[in-house]
GROMACS .gro file of N, CA and C in nm:
model
  402
    1MET      N    1  -0.313   1.209  -6.397
    1MET     CA    2  -0.444   1.240  -6.278
    1MET      C    3  -0.523   1.313  -6.333
    2MET      N    4  -0.667   1.231  -6.361
    2MET     CA    5  -0.788   1.323  -6.407
    2MET      C    6  -0.891   1.350  -6.335
    3ALA      N    7  -0.982   1.416  -6.356
    3ALA     CA    8  -1.091   1.499  -6.234
    3ALA      C    9  -1.221   1.555  -6.386
    4ASP      N   10  -1.319   1.553  -6.384
    4ASP     CA   11  -1.372   1.593  -6.380
    4ASP      C   12  -1.453   1.501  -6.545
    5ILE      N   13  -1.380   1.492  -6.549
    5ILE     CA   14  -1.409   1.401  -6.702
    5ILE      C   15  -1.546   1.331  -6.775
    6SER      N   16  -1.550   1.442  -6.876
    6SER     CA   17  -1.650   1.443  -6.983
    6SER      C   18  -1.683   1.318  -7.058
    7GLU      N   19  -1.632   1.384  -7.182
    7GLU     CA   20  -1.533   1.270  -7.251
    7GLU      C   21  -1.429   1.153  -7.330
    8ILE      N   22  -1.414   1.069  -7.391
    8ILE     CA   23  -1.343   1.060  -7.419
    8ILE      C   24  -1.333   0.985  -7.551
    9LYS      N   25  -1.295   1.071  -7.642
    9LYS     CA   26  -1.321   0.968  -7.788
    9LYS      C   27  -1.158   0.949  -7.810
   10ALA      N   28  -1.132   0.793  -7.924
   10ALA     CA   29  -1.005   0.776  -7.924
   10ALA      C   30  -1.009   0.784  -8.092
   11SER      N   31  -0.911   0.795  -8.156
   11SER     CA   32  -0.964   0.775  -8.315
   11SER      C   33  -0.809   0.640  -8.375
   12ARG      N   34  -0.802   0.648  -8.482
   12ARG     CA   35  -0.735   0.603  -8.510
   12ARG      C   36  -0.665   0.596  -8.611
   13VAL      N   37  -0.543   0.615  -8.611
   13VAL     CA   38  -0.442   0.621  -8.715
   13VAL      C   39  -0.390   0.520  -8.807
   14ASP      N   40  -0.381   0.481  -8.941
   14ASP     CA   41  -0.254   0.339  -8.963
   14ASP      C   42  -0.133   0.421  -8.962
   15VAL      N   43  -0.002   0.339  -8.911
   15VAL     CA   44   0.071   0.370  -8.920
   15VAL      C   45   0.198   0.251  -8.970
   16GLU      N   46   0.246   0.193  -9.036
   16GLU     CA   47   0.243   0.139  -9.069
   16GLU      C   48   0.397   0.109  -8.960
   17LEU      N   49   0.411  -0.021  -8.897
   17LEU     CA   50   0.499  -0.053  -8.779
   17LEU      C   51   0.610  -0.171  -8.865
   18LEU      N   52   0.694  -0.108  -8.833
   18LEU     CA   53   0.778  -0.226  -8.918
   18LEU      C   54   0.850  -0.305  -8.801
   19ALA      N   55   0.903  -0.222  -8.635
   19ALA     CA   56   0.966  -0.219  -8.609
   19ALA      C   57   0.976  -0.468  -8.494
   20TYR      N   58   0.839  -0.474  -8.482
   20TYR     CA   59   0.801  -0.631  -8.508
   20TYR      C   60   0.866  -0.717  -8.589
   21ASP      N   61   0.898  -0.665  -8.689
   21ASP     CA   62   0.902  -0.777  -8.797
   21ASP      C   63   1.052  -0.801  -8.784
   22ASP      N   64   1.059  -0.588  -8.734
   22ASP     CA   65   1.257  -0.550  -8.805
   22ASP      C   66   1.333  -0.657  -8.626
   23GLN      N   67   1.258  -0.654  -8.600
   23GLN     CA   68   1.302  -0.755  -8.453
   23GLN      C   69   1.324  -0.920  -8.491
   24GLN      N   70   1.231  -0.925  -8.524
   24GLN     CA   71   1.231  -1.071  -8.615
   24GLN      C   72   1.335  -1.096  -8.656
   25LYS      N   73   1.404  -0.958  -8.781
   25LYS     CA   74   1.479  -1.086  -8.888
   25LYS      C   75   1.600  -0.941  -8.838
   26LYS      N   76   1.658  -0.922  -8.696
   26LYS     CA   77   1.743  -0.824  -8.676
   26LYS      C   78   1.786  -0.728  -8.758
   27LYS      N   79   1.690  -0.665  -8.765
   27LYS     CA   80   1.743  -0.519  -8.888
   27LYS      C   81   1.754  -0.440  -8.851
   28VAL      N   82   1.873  -0.407  -8.779
   28VAL     CA   83   1.930  -0.236  -8.796
   28VAL      C   84   1.886  -0.084  -8.903
   29ARG      N   85   1.769  -0.034  -8.857
   29ARG     CA   86   1.760   0.050  -8.949
   29ARG      C   87   1.843   0.207  -8.950
   30PRO      N   88   1.924   0.263  -9.050
   30PRO     CA   89   1.989   0.364  -8.978
   30PRO      C   90   1.950   0.453  -8.987
   31PRO      N   91   1.991   0.547  -8.854
   31PRO     CA   92   1.969   0.706  -8.813
   31PRO      C   93   1.941   0.760  -8.915
   32SER      N   94   1.814   0.887  -8.900
   32SER     CA   95   1.825   0.995  -9.006
   32SER      C   96   1.873   1.066  -9.006
   33THR      N   97   1.946   1.201  -9.036
   33THR     CA   98   1.917   1.337  -9.020
   33THR      C   99   1.849   1.433  -9.106
   34GLU      N  100   1.760   1.385  -9.107
   34GLU     CA  101   1.584   1.462  -9.147
   34GLU      C  102   1.473   1.424  -9.129
   35PHE      N  103   1.384   1.467  -9.175
   35PHE     CA  104   1.306   1.445  -9.077
   35PHE      C  105   1.152   1.497  -9.199
   36THR      N  106   1.052   1.492  -9.178
   36THR     CA  107   0.898   1.492  -9.288
   36THR      C  108   0.785   1.575  -9.191
   37LEU      N  109   0.753   1.738  -9.232
   37LEU     CA  110   0.658   1.746  -9.136
   37LEU      C  111   0.503   1.819  -9.233
   38VAL      N  112   0.467   1.760  -9.141
   38VAL     CA  113   0.251   1.671  -9.259
   38VAL      C  114   0.216   1.745  -9.190
   39ASP      N  115   0.141   1.888  -9.301
   39ASP     CA  116   0.027   1.974  -9.171
   39ASP      C  117  -0.078   1.822  -9.235
   40MET      N  118  -0.160   1.770  -9.201
   40MET     CA  119  -0.301   1.736  -9.271
   40MET      C  120  -0.361   1.841  -9.249
   41ALA      N  121  -0.410   1.927  -9.196
   41ALA     CA  122  -0.500   2.048  -9.174
   41ALA      C  123  -0.465   2.094  -9.339
   42SER      N  124  -0.389   2.120  -9.331
   42SER     CA  125  -0.376   2.282  -9.480
   42SER      C  126  -0.285   2.174  -9.551
   43PRO      N  127  -0.220   2.162  -9.676
   43PRO     CA  128  -0.155   2.120  -9.764
   43PRO      C  129  -0.017   2.187  -9.765
   44LYS      N  130   0.021   2.149  -9.653
   44LYS     CA  131   0.161   2.174  -9.607
   44LYS      C  132   0.283   2.075  -9.588
   45GLU      N  133   0.358   2.106  -9.662
   45GLU     CA  134   0.470   1.955  -9.573
   45GLU      C  135   0.606   2.059  -9.615
   46ARG      N  136   0.680   2.018  -9.523
   46ARG     CA  137   0.819   2.074  -9.559
   46ARG      C  138   0.928   1.929  -9.475
   47LEU      N  139   1.028   1.986  -9.559
   47LEU     CA  140   1.120   1.867  -9.509
   47LEU      C  141   1.221   1.921  -9.399
   48ILE      N  142   1.248   1.861  -9.313
   48ILE     CA  143   1.350   1.940  -9.201
   48ILE      C  144   1.508   1.848  -9.217
   49LYS      N  145   1.610   1.965  -9.205
   49LYS     CA  146   1.757   1.917  -9.170
   49LYS      C  147   1.771   1.976  -9.067
   50PRO      N  148   1.899   1.884  -9.000
   50PRO     CA  149   1.961   1.988  -8.895
   50PRO      C  150   1.985   2.108  -8.987
   51THR      N  151   2.054   2.190  -9.036
   51THR     CA  152   1.994   2.285  -9.056
   51THR      C  153   1.973   2.446  -9.070
   52ASP      N  154   1.781   2.334  -9.060
   52ASP     CA  155   1.693   2.395  -9.069
   52ASP      C  156   1.689   2.429  -8.838
   53LEU      N  157   1.735   2.374  -8.774
   53LEU     CA  158   1.725   2.397  -8.591
   53LEU      C  159   1.792   2.442  -8.541
   54LYS      N  160   1.863   2.512  -8.639
   54LYS     CA  161   1.985   2.647  -8.590
   54LYS      C  162   1.820   2.793  -8.599
   55ALA      N  163   1.788   2.760  -8.620
   55ALA     CA  164   1.706   2.860  -8.628
   55ALA      C  165   1.612   2.928  -8.538
   56PHE      N  166   1.625   2.776  -8.471
   56PHE     CA  167   1.507   2.752  -8.327
   56PHE      C  168   1.619   2.778  -8.159
   57PRO      N  169   1.585   2.771  -8.075
   57PRO     CA  170   1.662   2.812  -7.968
   57PRO      C  171   1.646   2.694  -7.958
   58PHE      N  172   1.833   2.639  -7.838
   58PHE     CA  173   1.862   2.508  -7.864
   58PHE      C  174   1.817   2.484  -7.656
   59ILE      N  175   1.796   2.420  -7.641
   59ILE     CA  176   1.713   2.439  -7.445
   59ILE      C  177   1.819   2.301  -7.377
   60HIS      N  178   1.882   2.293  -7.214
   60HIS     CA  179   1.950   2.238  -7.203
   60HIS      C  180   1.892   2.127  -7.079
   61VAL      N  181   1.875   2.088  -7.067
   61VAL     CA  182   1.761   1.968  -6.986
   61VAL      C  183   1.809   1.927  -6.808
   62PRO      N  184   1.863   1.968  -6.820
   62PRO     CA  185   2.001   1.879  -6.732
   62PRO      C  186   1.876   1.702  -6.597
   63ASN      N  187   1.960   1.577  -6.632
   63ASN     CA  188   1.964   1.523  -6.530
   63ASN      C  189   1.737   1.499  -6.539
   64ALA      N  190   1.713   1.432  -6.655
   64ALA     CA  191   1.577   1.363  -6.738
   64ALA      C  192   1.547   1.246  -6.677
   65VAL      N  193   1.471   1.181  -6.665
   65VAL     CA  194   1.477   1.046  -6.622
   65VAL      C  195   1.331   1.025  -6.760
   66LEU      N  196   1.469   0.915  -6.791
   66LEU     CA  197   1.431   0.809  -6.952
   66LEU      C  198   1.340   0.704  -6.862
   67ILE      N  199   1.205   0.717  -6.953
   67ILE     CA  200   1.167   0.530  -6.955
   67ILE      C  201   1.087   0.482  -6.992
   68GLY      N  202   1.077   0.426  -7.116
   68GLY     CA  203   1.001   0.408  -7.158
   68GLY      C  204   1.050   0.230  -7.230
   69ASP      N  205   0.971   0.244  -7.364
   69ASP     CA  206   0.968   0.037  -7.368
   69ASP      C  207   0.913  -0.094  -7.321
   70CYS      N  208   0.831  -0.011  -7.224
   70CYS     CA  209   0.755  -0.161  -7.140
   70CYS      C  210   0.835  -0.242  -7.050
   71GLU      N  211   0.966  -0.116  -7.075
   71GLU     CA  212   1.089  -0.166  -7.030
   71GLU      C  213   1.178  -0.135  -6.822
   72GLY      N  214   1.074   0.002  -6.824
   72GLY     CA  215   1.081   0.116  -6.692
   72GLY      C  216   1.166   0.159  -6.722
   73PHE      N  217   1.305   0.201  -6.617
   73PHE     CA  218   1.365   0.275  -6.605
   73PHE      C  219   1.509   0.254  -6.691
   74HIS      N  220   1.541   0.356  -6.739
   74HIS     CA  221   1.683   0.395  -6.896
   74HIS      C  222   1.749   0.463  -6.818
   75GLY      N  223   1.733   0.511  -6.662
   75GLY     CA  224   1.894   0.618  -6.619
   75GLY      C  225   1.792   0.746  -6.664
   76ILE      N  226   1.913   0.876  -6.629
   76ILE     CA  227   1.866   1.011  -6.612
   76ILE      C  228   2.025   1.057  -6.727
   77HIS      N  229   1.954   1.110  -6.825
   77HIS     CA  230   2.059   1.211  -6.916
   77HIS      C  231   2.012   1.334  -6.941
   78SER      N  232   2.088   1.409  -6.996
   78SER     CA  233   2.100   1.522  -6.986
   78SER      C  234   2.045   1.575  -7.169
   79LEU      N  235   1.972   1.638  -7.192
   79LEU     CA  236   1.911   1.633  -7.334
   79LEU      C  237   1.938   1.796  -7.349
   80ASP      N  238   2.006   1.756  -7.482
   80ASP     CA  239   2.021   1.955  -7.527
   80ASP      C  240   1.960   1.907  -7.665
   81GLY      N  241   1.922   2.011  -7.707
   81GLY     CA  242   1.820   2.049  -7.876
   81GLY      C  243   1.637   2.112  -7.804
   82VAL      N  244   1.591   2.123  -7.954
   82VAL     CA  245   1.544   2.271  -7.954
   82VAL      C  246   1.391   2.142  -7.893
   83PRO      N  247   1.312   2.241  -7.854
   83PRO     CA  248   1.191   2.173  -7.751
   83PRO      C  249   1.050   2.198  -7.905
   84LEU      N  250   0.981   2.026  -7.944
   84LEU     CA  251   0.903   2.063  -8.020
   84LEU      C  252   0.887   2.082  -7.947
   85ALA      N  253   0.788   2.161  -7.883
   85ALA     CA  254   0.639   2.246  -7.904
   85ALA      C  255   0.714   2.377  -7.960
   86ALA      N  256   0.772   2.443  -7.894
   86ALA     CA  257   0.877   2.521  -8.018
   86ALA      C  258   0.933   2.548  -8.075
   87PHE      N  259   0.934   2.431  -8.154
   87PHE     CA  260   0.934   2.396  -8.323
   87PHE      C  261   0.798   2.452  -8.371
   88LEU      N  262   0.707   2.302  -8.368
   88LEU     CA  263   0.632   2.357  -8.439
   88LEU      C  264   0.480   2.379  -8.398
   89SER      N  265   0.512   2.481  -8.245
   89SER     CA  266   0.506   2.655  -8.234
   89SER      C  267   0.493   2.761  -8.403
   90LYS      N  268   0.630   2.730  -8.355
   90LYS     CA  269   0.646   2.882  -8.478
   90LYS      C  270   0.648   2.767  -8.625
   91LEU      N  271   0.625   2.675  -8.665
   91LEU     CA  272   0.633   2.616  -8.797
   91LEU      C  273   0.476   2.593  -8.891
   92LEU      N  274   0.379   2.621  -8.731
   92LEU     CA  275   0.271   2.567  -8.798
   92LEU      C  276   0.185   2.689  -8.721
   93THR      N  277   0.054   2.742  -8.821
   93THR     CA  278  -0.047   2.824  -8.734
   93THR      C  279  -0.117   2.666  -8.559
   94ILE      N  280  -0.115   2.758  -8.530
   94ILE     CA  281  -0.132   2.714  -8.440
   94ILE      C  282  -0.270   2.832  -8.328
   95PRO      N  283  -0.472   2.760  -8.340
   95PRO     CA  284  -0.466   2.893  -8.210
   95PRO      C  285  -0.462   2.898  -8.116
   96ASP      N  286  -0.515   3.000  -8.028
   96ASP     CA  287  -0.552   3.034  -7.894
   96ASP      C  288  -0.680   3.047  -7.838
   97PRO      N  289  -0.752   2.953  -7.793
   97PRO     CA  290  -0.712   2.846  -7.755
   97PRO      C  291  -0.654   2.719  -7.867
   98ALA      N  292  -0.613   2.686  -7.801
   98ALA     CA  293  -0.567   2.555  -7.927
   98ALA      C  294  -0.675   2.402  -7.889
   99PRO      N  295  -0.698   2.391  -8.030
   99PRO     CA  296  -0.807   2.303  -8.057
   99PRO      C  297  -0.741   2.130  -7.936
  100TYR      N  298  -0.786   2.092  -7.891
  100TYR     CA  299  -0.772   1.951  -7.812
  100TYR      C  300  -0.859   1.886  -7.942
  101ASN      N  301  -0.896   1.900  -8.027
  101ASN     CA  302  -0.886   1.770  -8.116
  101ASN      C  303  -0.811   1.710  -8.259
  102ARG      N  304  -0.728   1.817  -8.247
  102ARG     CA  305  -0.630   1.791  -8.322
  102ARG      C  306  -0.482   1.789  -8.288
  103TYR      N  307  -0.378   1.650  -8.306
  103TYR     CA  308  -0.322   1.623  -8.258
  103TYR      C  309  -0.178   1.652  -8.312
  104VAL      N  310  -0.054   1.579  -8.280
  104VAL     CA  311   0.052   1.554  -8.431
  104VAL      C  312   0.028   1.392  -8.347
  105LEU      N  313   0.143   1.313  -8.439
  105LEU     CA  314   0.161   1.188  -8.450
  105LEU      C  315   0.319   1.188  -8.518
  106ILE      N  316   0.444   1.203  -8.392
  106ILE     CA  317   0.505   1.171  -8.466
  106ILE      C  318   0.565   1.075  -8.434
  107THR      N  319   0.600   0.938  -8.609
  107THR     CA  320   0.667   0.825  -8.618
  107THR      C  321   0.795   0.818  -8.697
  108SER      N  322   0.857   0.709  -8.639
  108SER     CA  323   0.977   0.642  -8.670
  108SER      C  324   0.953   0.586  -8.786
  109ASP      N  325   1.078   0.571  -8.848
  109ASP     CA  326   1.107   0.483  -8.952
  109ASP      C  327   1.051   0.309  -8.961
  110ASP      N  328   1.047   0.281  -8.901
  110ASP     CA  329   1.063   0.179  -8.852
  110ASP      C  330   0.864   0.127  -8.759
  111GLY      N  331   0.828   0.279  -8.733
  111GLY     CA  332   0.699   0.288  -8.774
  111GLY      C  333   0.670   0.308  -8.575
  112TYR      N  334   0.745   0.308  -8.524
  112TYR     CA  335   0.726   0.328  -8.337
  112TYR      C  336   0.628   0.521  -8.437
  113CYS      N  337   0.527   0.513  -8.221
  113CYS     CA  338   0.476   0.658  -8.281
  113CYS      C  339   0.461   0.678  -8.169
  114ALA      N  340   0.393   0.831  -8.125
  114ALA     CA  341   0.397   0.891  -8.048
  114ALA      C  342   0.283   1.050  -8.093
  115THR      N  343   0.182   0.976  -8.008
  115THR     CA  344   0.108   1.191  -7.990
  115THR      C  345   0.005   1.240  -7.934
  116PHE      N  346   0.041   1.331  -7.940
  116PHE     CA  347  -0.001   1.465  -7.805
  116PHE      C  348  -0.103   1.518  -7.900
  117SER      N  349  -0.118   1.579  -7.814
  117SER     CA  350  -0.252   1.693  -7.848
  117SER      C  351  -0.229   1.836  -7.877
  118PHE      N  352  -0.308   1.912  -8.033
  118PHE     CA  353  -0.206   2.039  -7.961
  118PHE      C  354  -0.255   2.105  -7.880
  119GLY      N  355  -0.324   2.114  -7.741
  119GLY     CA  356  -0.327   2.231  -7.611
  119GLY      C  357  -0.215   2.188  -7.608
  120SER      N  358  -0.210   1.992  -7.561
  120SER     CA  359  -0.053   1.983  -7.481
  120SER      C  360   0.054   2.076  -7.570
  121PHE      N  361   0.076   2.086  -7.660
  121PHE     CA  362   0.196   2.140  -7.709
  121PHE      C  363   0.210   2.322  -7.726
  122LEU      N  364   0.054   2.397  -7.750
  122LEU     CA  365   0.103   2.498  -7.693
  122LEU      C  366   0.134   2.540  -7.519
  123THR      N  367   0.021   2.429  -7.475
  123THR     CA  368   0.069   2.486  -7.291
  123THR      C  369   0.245   2.430  -7.293
  124HIS      N  370   0.303   2.343  -7.310
  124HIS     CA  371   0.390   2.399  -7.339
  124HIS      C  372   0.528   2.469  -7.366
  125ALA      N  373   0.490   2.526  -7.494
  125ALA     CA  374   0.489   2.617  -7.610
  125ALA      C  375   0.519   2.694  -7.560
  126LEU      N  376   0.428   2.780  -7.467
  126LEU     CA  377   0.431   2.867  -7.375
  126LEU      C  378   0.535   2.871  -7.275
  127ALA      N  379   0.452   2.755  -7.192
  127ALA     CA  380   0.607   2.779  -7.042
  127ALA      C  381   0.777   2.770  -7.146
  128ILE      N  382   0.757   2.691  -7.234
  128ILE     CA  383   0.936   2.712  -7.249
  128ILE      C  384   0.931   2.869  -7.332
  129ARG      N  385   0.855   2.975  -7.358
  129ARG     CA  386   0.917   3.045  -7.418
  129ARG      C  387   0.926   3.175  -7.319
  130SER      N  388   0.858   3.135  -7.205
  130SER     CA  389   0.815   3.261  -7.141
  130SER      C  390   0.958   3.221  -7.020
  131SER      N  391   0.983   3.081  -7.044
  131SER     CA  392   1.140   3.089  -6.972
  131SER      C  393   1.329   3.093  -7.013
  132LEU      N  394   1.305   3.091  -7.189
  132LEU     CA  395   1.372   3.171  -7.250
  132LEU      C  396   1.435   3.282  -7.262
  133PRO      N  397   1.564   3.362  -7.307
  133PRO     CA  398   1.649   3.472  -7.237
  133PRO      C  399   1.539   3.569  -7.360
  134GLN      N  400   1.549   3.684  -7.339
  134GLN     CA  401   1.451   3.760  -7.432
  134GLN      C  402   1.561   3.846  -7.540
   0.00000   0.00000   0.00000
């Protein structure tokens, strides 16, 4: 739901999309246990391994409703892990107020992707920090 919108800008980021080709060829890519964090605003690039995540607080989200893949409801599941907002706010310099013109692009090996503004991440990171035990 939006109100009082003054401008909407869209920009394109080229991501190699292999998912549809993989689906036609019935190719299944194995899951990876590590990922690369690339900050395009600075020359930072960092390989993140599962052991690196142990330095961050894990949270438990009970009864999360999962939807997606243009196929609707995927069930109710519990999720455990490091919140992405908390992770990024520790590893990247995000000014306050967060710039809404800077974004996070998350891609998988097969090319599926999602984009989030830094502003939305900072809002979630602050909410997560305030809910964690000190």
